[in-house]
Every structure is written in C-alpha cells, then in structure tokens.
Coordinates of C-alpha atoms and ligand atoms in Angstrom, one line a residue:
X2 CA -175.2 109.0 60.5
X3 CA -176.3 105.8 59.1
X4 CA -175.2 102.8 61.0
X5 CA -173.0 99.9 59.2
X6 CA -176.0 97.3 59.2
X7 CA -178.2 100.4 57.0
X8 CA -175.1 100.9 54.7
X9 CA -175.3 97.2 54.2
X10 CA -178.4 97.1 53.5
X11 CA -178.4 100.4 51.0
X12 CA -175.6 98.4 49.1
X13 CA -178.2 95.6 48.9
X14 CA -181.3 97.4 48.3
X15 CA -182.7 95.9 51.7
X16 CA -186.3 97.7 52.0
X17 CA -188.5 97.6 54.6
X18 CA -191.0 95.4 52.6
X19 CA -188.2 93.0 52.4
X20 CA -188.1 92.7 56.1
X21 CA -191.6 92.0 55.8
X22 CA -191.6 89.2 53.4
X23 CA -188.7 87.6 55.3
X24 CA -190.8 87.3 58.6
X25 CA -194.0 86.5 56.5
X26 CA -191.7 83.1 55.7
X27 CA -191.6 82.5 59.0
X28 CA -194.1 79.8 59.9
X29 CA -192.6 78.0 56.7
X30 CA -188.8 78.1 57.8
X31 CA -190.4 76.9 60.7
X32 CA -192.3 74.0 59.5
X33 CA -189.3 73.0 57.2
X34 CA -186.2 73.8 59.8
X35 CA -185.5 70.0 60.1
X36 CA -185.5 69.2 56.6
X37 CA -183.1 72.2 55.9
X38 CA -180.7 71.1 58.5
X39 CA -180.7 67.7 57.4
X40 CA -179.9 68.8 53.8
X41 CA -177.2 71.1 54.9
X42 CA -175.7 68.2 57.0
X43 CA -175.9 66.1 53.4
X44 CA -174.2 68.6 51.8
X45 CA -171.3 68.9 54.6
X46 CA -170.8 65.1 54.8
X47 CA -170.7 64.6 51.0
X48 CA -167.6 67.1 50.8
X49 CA -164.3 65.5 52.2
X50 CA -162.7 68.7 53.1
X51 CA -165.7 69.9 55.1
X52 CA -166.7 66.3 56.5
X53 CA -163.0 66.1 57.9
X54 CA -163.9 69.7 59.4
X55 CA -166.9 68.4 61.1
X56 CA -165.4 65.3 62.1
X57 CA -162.9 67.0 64.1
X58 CA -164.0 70.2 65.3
X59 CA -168.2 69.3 66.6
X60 CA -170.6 66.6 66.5
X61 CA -173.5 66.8 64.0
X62 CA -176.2 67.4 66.8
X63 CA -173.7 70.9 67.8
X64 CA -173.6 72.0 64.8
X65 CA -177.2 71.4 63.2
X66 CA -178.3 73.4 66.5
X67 CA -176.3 76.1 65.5
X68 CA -177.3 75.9 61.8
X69 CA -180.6 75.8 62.6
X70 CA -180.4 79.1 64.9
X71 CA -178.8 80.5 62.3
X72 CA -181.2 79.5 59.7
X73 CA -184.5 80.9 61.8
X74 CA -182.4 83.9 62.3
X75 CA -183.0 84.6 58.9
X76 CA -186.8 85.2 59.0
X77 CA -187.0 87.0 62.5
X78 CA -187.1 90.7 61.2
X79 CA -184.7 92.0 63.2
X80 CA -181.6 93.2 60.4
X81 CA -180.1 95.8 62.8
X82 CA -176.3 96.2 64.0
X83 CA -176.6 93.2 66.6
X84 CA -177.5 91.3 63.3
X85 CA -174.8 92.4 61.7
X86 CA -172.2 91.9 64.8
X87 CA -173.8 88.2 65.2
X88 CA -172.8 87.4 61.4
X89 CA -169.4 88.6 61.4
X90 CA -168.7 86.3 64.5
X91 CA -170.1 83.4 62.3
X92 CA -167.6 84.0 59.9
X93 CA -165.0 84.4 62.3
X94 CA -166.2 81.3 64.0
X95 CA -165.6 79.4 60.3
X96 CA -162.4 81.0 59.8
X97 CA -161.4 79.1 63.8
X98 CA -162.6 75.7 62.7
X99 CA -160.8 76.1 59.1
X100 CA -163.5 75.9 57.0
X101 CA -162.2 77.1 53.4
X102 CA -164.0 80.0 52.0
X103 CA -165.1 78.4 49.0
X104 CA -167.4 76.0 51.4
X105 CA -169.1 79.1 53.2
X106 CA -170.2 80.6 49.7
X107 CA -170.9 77.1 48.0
X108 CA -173.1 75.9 51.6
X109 CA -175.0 79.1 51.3
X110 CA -175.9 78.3 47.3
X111 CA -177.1 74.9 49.2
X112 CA -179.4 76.9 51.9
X113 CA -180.2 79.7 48.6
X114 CA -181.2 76.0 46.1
X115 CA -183.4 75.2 49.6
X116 CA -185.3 78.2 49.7
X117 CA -186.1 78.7 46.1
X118 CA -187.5 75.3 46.4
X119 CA -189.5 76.1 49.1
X120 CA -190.8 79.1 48.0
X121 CA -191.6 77.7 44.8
X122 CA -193.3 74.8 46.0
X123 CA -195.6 76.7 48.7
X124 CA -196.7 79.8 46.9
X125 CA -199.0 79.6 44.0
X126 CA -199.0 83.8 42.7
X127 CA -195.9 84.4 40.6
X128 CA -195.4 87.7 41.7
X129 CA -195.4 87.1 45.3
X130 CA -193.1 83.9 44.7
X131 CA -190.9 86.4 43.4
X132 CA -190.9 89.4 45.7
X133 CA -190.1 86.1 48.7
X134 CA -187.9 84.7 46.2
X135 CA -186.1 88.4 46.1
X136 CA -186.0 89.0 50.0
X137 CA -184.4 85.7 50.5
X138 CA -181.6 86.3 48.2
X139 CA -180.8 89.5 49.8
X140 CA -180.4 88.4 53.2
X141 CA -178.3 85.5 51.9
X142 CA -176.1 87.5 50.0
X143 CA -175.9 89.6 53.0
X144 CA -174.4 87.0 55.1
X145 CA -172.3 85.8 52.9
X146 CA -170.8 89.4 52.5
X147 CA -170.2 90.1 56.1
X148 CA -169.1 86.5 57.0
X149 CA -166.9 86.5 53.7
X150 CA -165.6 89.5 55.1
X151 CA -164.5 88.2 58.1
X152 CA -162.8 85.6 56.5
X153 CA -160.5 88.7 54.7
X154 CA -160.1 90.4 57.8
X155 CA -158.3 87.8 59.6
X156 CA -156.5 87.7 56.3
X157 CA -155.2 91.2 57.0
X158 CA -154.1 90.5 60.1
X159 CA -152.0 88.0 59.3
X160 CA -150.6 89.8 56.3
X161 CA -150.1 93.0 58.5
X162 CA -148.7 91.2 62.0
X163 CA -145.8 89.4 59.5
X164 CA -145.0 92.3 57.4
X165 CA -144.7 94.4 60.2
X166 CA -142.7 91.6 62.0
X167 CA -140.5 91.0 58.7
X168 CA -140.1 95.0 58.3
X169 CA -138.4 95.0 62.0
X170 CA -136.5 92.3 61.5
X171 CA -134.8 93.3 58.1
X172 CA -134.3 96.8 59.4
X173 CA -132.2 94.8 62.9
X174 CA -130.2 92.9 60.3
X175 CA -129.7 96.0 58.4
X176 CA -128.2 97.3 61.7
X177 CA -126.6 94.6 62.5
X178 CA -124.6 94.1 59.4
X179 CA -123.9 98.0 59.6
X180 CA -122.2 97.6 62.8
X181 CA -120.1 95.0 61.5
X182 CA -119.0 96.7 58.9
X183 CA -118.2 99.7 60.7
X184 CA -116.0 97.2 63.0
X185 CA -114.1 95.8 60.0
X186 CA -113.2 99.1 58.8
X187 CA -111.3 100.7 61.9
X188 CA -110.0 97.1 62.8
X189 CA -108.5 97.4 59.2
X190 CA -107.5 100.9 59.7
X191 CA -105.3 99.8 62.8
X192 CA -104.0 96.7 61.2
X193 CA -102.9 99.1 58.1
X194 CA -101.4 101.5 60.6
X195 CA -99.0 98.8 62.2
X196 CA -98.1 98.1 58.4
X197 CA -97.1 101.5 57.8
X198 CA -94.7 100.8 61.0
X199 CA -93.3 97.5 59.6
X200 CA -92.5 99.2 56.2
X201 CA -90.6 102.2 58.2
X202 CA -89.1 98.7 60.4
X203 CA -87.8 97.4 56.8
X204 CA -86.8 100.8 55.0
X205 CA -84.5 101.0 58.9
X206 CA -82.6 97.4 57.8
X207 CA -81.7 98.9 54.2
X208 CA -79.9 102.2 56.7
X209 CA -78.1 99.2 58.6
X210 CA -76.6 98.1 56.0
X211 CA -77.9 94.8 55.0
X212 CA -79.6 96.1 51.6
X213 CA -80.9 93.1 49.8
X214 CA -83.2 92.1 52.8
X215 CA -84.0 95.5 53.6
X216 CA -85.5 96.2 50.2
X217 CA -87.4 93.2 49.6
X218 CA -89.1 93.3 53.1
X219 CA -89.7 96.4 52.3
X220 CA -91.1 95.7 49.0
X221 CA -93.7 93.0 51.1
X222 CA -94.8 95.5 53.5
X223 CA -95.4 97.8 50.2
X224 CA -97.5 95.2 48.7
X225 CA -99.6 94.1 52.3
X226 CA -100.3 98.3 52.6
X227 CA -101.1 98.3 49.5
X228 CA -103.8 95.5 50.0
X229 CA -105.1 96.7 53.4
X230 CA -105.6 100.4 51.2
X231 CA -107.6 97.9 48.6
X232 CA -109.9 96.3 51.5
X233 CA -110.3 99.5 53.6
X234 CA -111.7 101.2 50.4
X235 CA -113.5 98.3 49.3
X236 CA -115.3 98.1 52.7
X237 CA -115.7 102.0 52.6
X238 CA -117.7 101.3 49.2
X239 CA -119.8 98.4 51.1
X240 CA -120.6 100.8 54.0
X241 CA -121.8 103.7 51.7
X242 CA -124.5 100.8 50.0
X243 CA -122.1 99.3 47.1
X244 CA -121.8 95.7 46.1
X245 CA -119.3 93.5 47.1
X246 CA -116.3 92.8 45.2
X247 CA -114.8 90.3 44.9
X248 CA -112.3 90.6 42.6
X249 CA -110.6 92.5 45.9
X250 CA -110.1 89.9 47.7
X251 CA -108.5 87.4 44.8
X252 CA -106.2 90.4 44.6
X253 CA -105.5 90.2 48.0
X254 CA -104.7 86.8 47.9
X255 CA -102.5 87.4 44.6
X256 CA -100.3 90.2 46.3
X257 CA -99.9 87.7 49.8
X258 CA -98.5 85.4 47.9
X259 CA -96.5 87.8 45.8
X260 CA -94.7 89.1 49.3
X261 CA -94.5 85.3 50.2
X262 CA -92.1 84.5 47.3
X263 CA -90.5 87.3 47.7
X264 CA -89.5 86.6 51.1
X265 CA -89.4 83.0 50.7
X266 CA -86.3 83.8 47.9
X267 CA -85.1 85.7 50.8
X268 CA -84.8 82.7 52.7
X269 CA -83.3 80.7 50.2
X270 CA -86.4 78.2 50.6
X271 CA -86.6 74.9 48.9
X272 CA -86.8 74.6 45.4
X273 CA -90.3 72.6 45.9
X274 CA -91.8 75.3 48.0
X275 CA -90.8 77.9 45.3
X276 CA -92.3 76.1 42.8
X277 CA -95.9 75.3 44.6
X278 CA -95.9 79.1 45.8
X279 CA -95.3 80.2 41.5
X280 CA -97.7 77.7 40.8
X281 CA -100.4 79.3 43.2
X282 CA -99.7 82.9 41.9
X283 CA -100.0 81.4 38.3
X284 CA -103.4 79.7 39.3
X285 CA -104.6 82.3 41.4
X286 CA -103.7 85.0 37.9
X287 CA -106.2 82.4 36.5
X288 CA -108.7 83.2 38.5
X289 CA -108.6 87.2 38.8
X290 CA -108.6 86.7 34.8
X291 CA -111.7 85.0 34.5
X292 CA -113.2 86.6 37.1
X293 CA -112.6 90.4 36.0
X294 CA -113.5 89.2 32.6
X295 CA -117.1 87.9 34.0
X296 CA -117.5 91.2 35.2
X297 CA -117.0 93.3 32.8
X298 CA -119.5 90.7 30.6
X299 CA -122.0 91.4 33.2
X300 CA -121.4 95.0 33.7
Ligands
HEM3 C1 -174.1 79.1 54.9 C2 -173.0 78.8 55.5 C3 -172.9 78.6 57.0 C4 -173.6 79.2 58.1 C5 -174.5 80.4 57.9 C6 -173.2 78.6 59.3 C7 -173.6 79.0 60.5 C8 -173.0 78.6 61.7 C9 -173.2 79.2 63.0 C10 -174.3 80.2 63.3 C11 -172.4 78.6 63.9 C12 -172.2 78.9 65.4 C13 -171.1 79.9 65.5 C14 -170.9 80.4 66.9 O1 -171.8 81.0 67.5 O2 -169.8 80.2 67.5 C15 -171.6 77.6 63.2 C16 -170.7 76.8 63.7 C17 -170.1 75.8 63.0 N1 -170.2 75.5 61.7 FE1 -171.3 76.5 60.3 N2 -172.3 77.6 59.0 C18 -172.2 77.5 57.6 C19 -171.4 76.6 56.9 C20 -170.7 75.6 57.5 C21 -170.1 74.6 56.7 C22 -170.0 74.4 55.2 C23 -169.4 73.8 57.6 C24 -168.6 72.6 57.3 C25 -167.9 71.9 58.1 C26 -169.7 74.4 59.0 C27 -169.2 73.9 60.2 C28 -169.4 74.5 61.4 C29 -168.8 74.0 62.6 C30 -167.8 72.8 62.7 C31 -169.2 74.9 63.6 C32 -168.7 74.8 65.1 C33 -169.7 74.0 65.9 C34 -169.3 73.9 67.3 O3 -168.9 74.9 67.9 O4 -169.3 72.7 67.8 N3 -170.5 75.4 58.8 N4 -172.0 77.6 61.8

C-alpha cells in the first residue's frame, strides 16, 4: 500500500529525478542559507500582522534557526513519511503562534521568488535551470499543502468539538423545556379538577336557596373551567411540537376579568371599581381584536 508521503508525491508528480535535482542544490542552499534567512526575516518584519507575531511569540535568532532548518531540509533528499510528519507539525506549530494562513502561502511565494533567483542566477543551461527550477516548485508546493492542511485540520476540530458541544446542549434544553411542560400540564389538570369542585360548591348555594349568588358564582367557575380547558389544550398542542398562542392567554385574561365583574356586581362594589374593571374588559377586547386579526394576516 502506498504510504501518505508517495500519494503526495503522485498528486505532485514528485519523481525520483526530482529528488535528485533537489540534493544537487544542495551546496547552493548552503552557500546562500544566510541570505535566504535574512530575506525571509525582511519579509516577516515588513508585514504588521506577522511582525506583531514575531514580536510576541520568539526572537529573530529562534526563529531564523528554525527557518533555516527548515529551509536545508528542502534539499536533503530524504521526502519519506518522517518528512511528511515533520511538515505537518510546522503547520501546526504556525497555527499555535497564530500566524494567519494567508502569511504561510504568501512567505513561501517569498522563499519560491528566492529560489528562482538563485537558480536563475547560478545555472547557465536553460534546460537544467528548468528541470531545478521544476523540483523546487514541487517541494514548495508540497509544504504548503501539508502545512495548509494542518491549518484546516485544527479548523475541523474546532468546528466538530462546538457542534458536537452545541448539539448536546440544544438536545438538554429540549429536555428540559419538555419536562416543564409536562409539569404545567398535570399541575393544570389538578388546578382544573379543584374548579370542577368549586362549580359543584356554587350549583350547591343555588339548592340552598340563595339563587342570585349561586348562579353567578356558578357562572365564574363556568368561565375559570372553561379557561383552564383553553390552557390545558393549548399546552397539550405545545407538548405535541405546536407554536405558542397567544391569543389563549389574552382570552384568559378576558374571561378573569369577565368572572371578576360578575362577582364584583355580586358584591355591590363601588361604582369606580366597576367602571376600571369594564374599562379593562373593553381594552383587553382591544387587544384579542388586533391580535387575532394579526394572525389571521400572517396565517
Ligand atoms: C514558508 C513558510 C514558513 C515555514 C516553512 C516556516 C518554518 C518554521 C519552522 C520549521 C518552525 C519550527 C517549528 C517547530 O519545530 O516547532 C517555525 C517556527 C516559527 N515560525 Fe515559521 N515558517 C514559515 C513562515 C513563518 C512566518 C511568515 C512567520 C511570521 C511570523 C513565522 C513565524 C514563526 C514563529 C514565531 C515560530 C516559532 C519560533 C519559536 O518557537 O520561537 N513563520 N517556522
């Protein structure tokens, strides 16, 4: 089976002859090592965004070592897995200090610019100018695919650790939120239940003789059953995955304060109080207007 570093190279057409032009360049990365370094430090100190980089993660002694390493690597001959493994922890290593991506592709055009230069400048047949010229392209573009790859890896990761994260978290609220509901509804069920029981308490009153309370109480706990049956079903329809409404709960309100007046001309109340609660009702009949009317626009 072919190993990663020999699929690379297949996607590159990376021959053995390259190989051999690449350590053939040897002695002349060699000789011009220090004048690379020293343009690649140019380059990194004439961009703000990579100068600030520099400035606070290494020192330009650290890092021209390790760009020279890196640079020698090129020409040593050995493009095998190792190589490969050593490249993508370059690019991890740039992803660590924040180096934007951009920078790794437009500092390699700055070492690819170098070595045309150099080839250009020390070889005199046109044909082997281009076969170097053509080797050192490859193993450029080679690193930059690996260590740009690195750079999407760690993207991945980040994508997949939150989505995952996010995933759990929605499906906990979901829960949650389900629970609740589920909560809601039997408390509603027992509080509708103890209605029932105060409507059979008022029907009783009409039996004992005093008629006009009797019916009007029982009138209110009518209307409050009749609201609890509105909730419970509108809360049934929210369990099963249906919006909420809520036109249901200005009703609500409407039909509270419809038992209120009731009972409040039960009690003979104020002429004031009468008259805030009818204003209430009136607004309130505003309200359930405009709303149900919004509705239906948007339905
Ligand atoms: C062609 C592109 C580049 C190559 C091949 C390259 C190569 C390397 C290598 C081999 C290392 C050592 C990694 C390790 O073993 O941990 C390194 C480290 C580093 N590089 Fe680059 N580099 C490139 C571009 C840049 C650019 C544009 C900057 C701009 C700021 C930069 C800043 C650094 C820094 C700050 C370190 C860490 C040095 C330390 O540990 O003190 N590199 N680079």
């Amino acid at each position: 089976m072919a190993s990663p570093m020999d699929e690379l190279k297949r996607h590159y057409f990376f021959s053995d002859e390259d190989s051999k032009r690449l350590q053939e360049l040897l002695p002349l990365a060699e000789q011009f090592q220090q004048r690379m370094v020293d343009e690649f430090y140019e380059y990194i100190i004439s961009q703000p965004e990579t100068a600030a980089i520099l400035a606070k993660q290494s020192t330009r002694e650290k890092m021209s070592h390790y760009h020279r390493l890196w640079f020698l690597s090129l020409f040593k001959g050995s493009y095998d897995d190792i190589f490969l493994e050593n490249t993508k922890r370059i690019g991890y290593a740039h992803v660590r200090v924040g180096l934007p991506i951009n920078f790794v592709n437009a500092s390699m055009h700055q070492v690819r610019h170098f070595l045309h230069h150099l080839i250009h400048d020390s070889f005199s047949d046109r044909d082997l100018r281009r076969a170097y010229r053509e080797a050192a392209d490859k193993i450029l573009d080679m690193n930059l695919s690996v260590m740009t790859s690195s750079y999407r890896d760690e993207e991945m990761k980040k994508v997949f650790v939150s989505r995952r994260l996010e995933s759990a978290l929605i499906h906990l609220s979901e829960r949650f939120t389900y629970g609740l509901n589920l909560v809601l509804v039997l408390a509603l069920a027992g509080v509708s239940l103890g209605v029932v029981g105060l409507f059979i308490s008022d029907l009783m009153k009409i039996f004992q003789g005093d008629m006009e309370k009797g019916i009007l109480s029982a009138l209110g706990a009518m209307l409050i059953l009749w609201m609890m049956i509105e909730l419970l079903d509108n809360e049934i329809k929210n369990l099963k995955g249906g919006s909420f409404n809520i036109l249901v709960f200005v009703g609500v309100i409407i039909v509270a304060i419809v038992r209120e007046i009731l009972i409040s001309t039960l009690r003979h109340d104020d002429l004031k109080t009468q008259a805030f609660l009818t204003v209430t009702l009136l607004v309130l009949g505003v309200v359930y207007y405009l709303v149900s009317r919004a509705q239906k626009l948007k339905g």
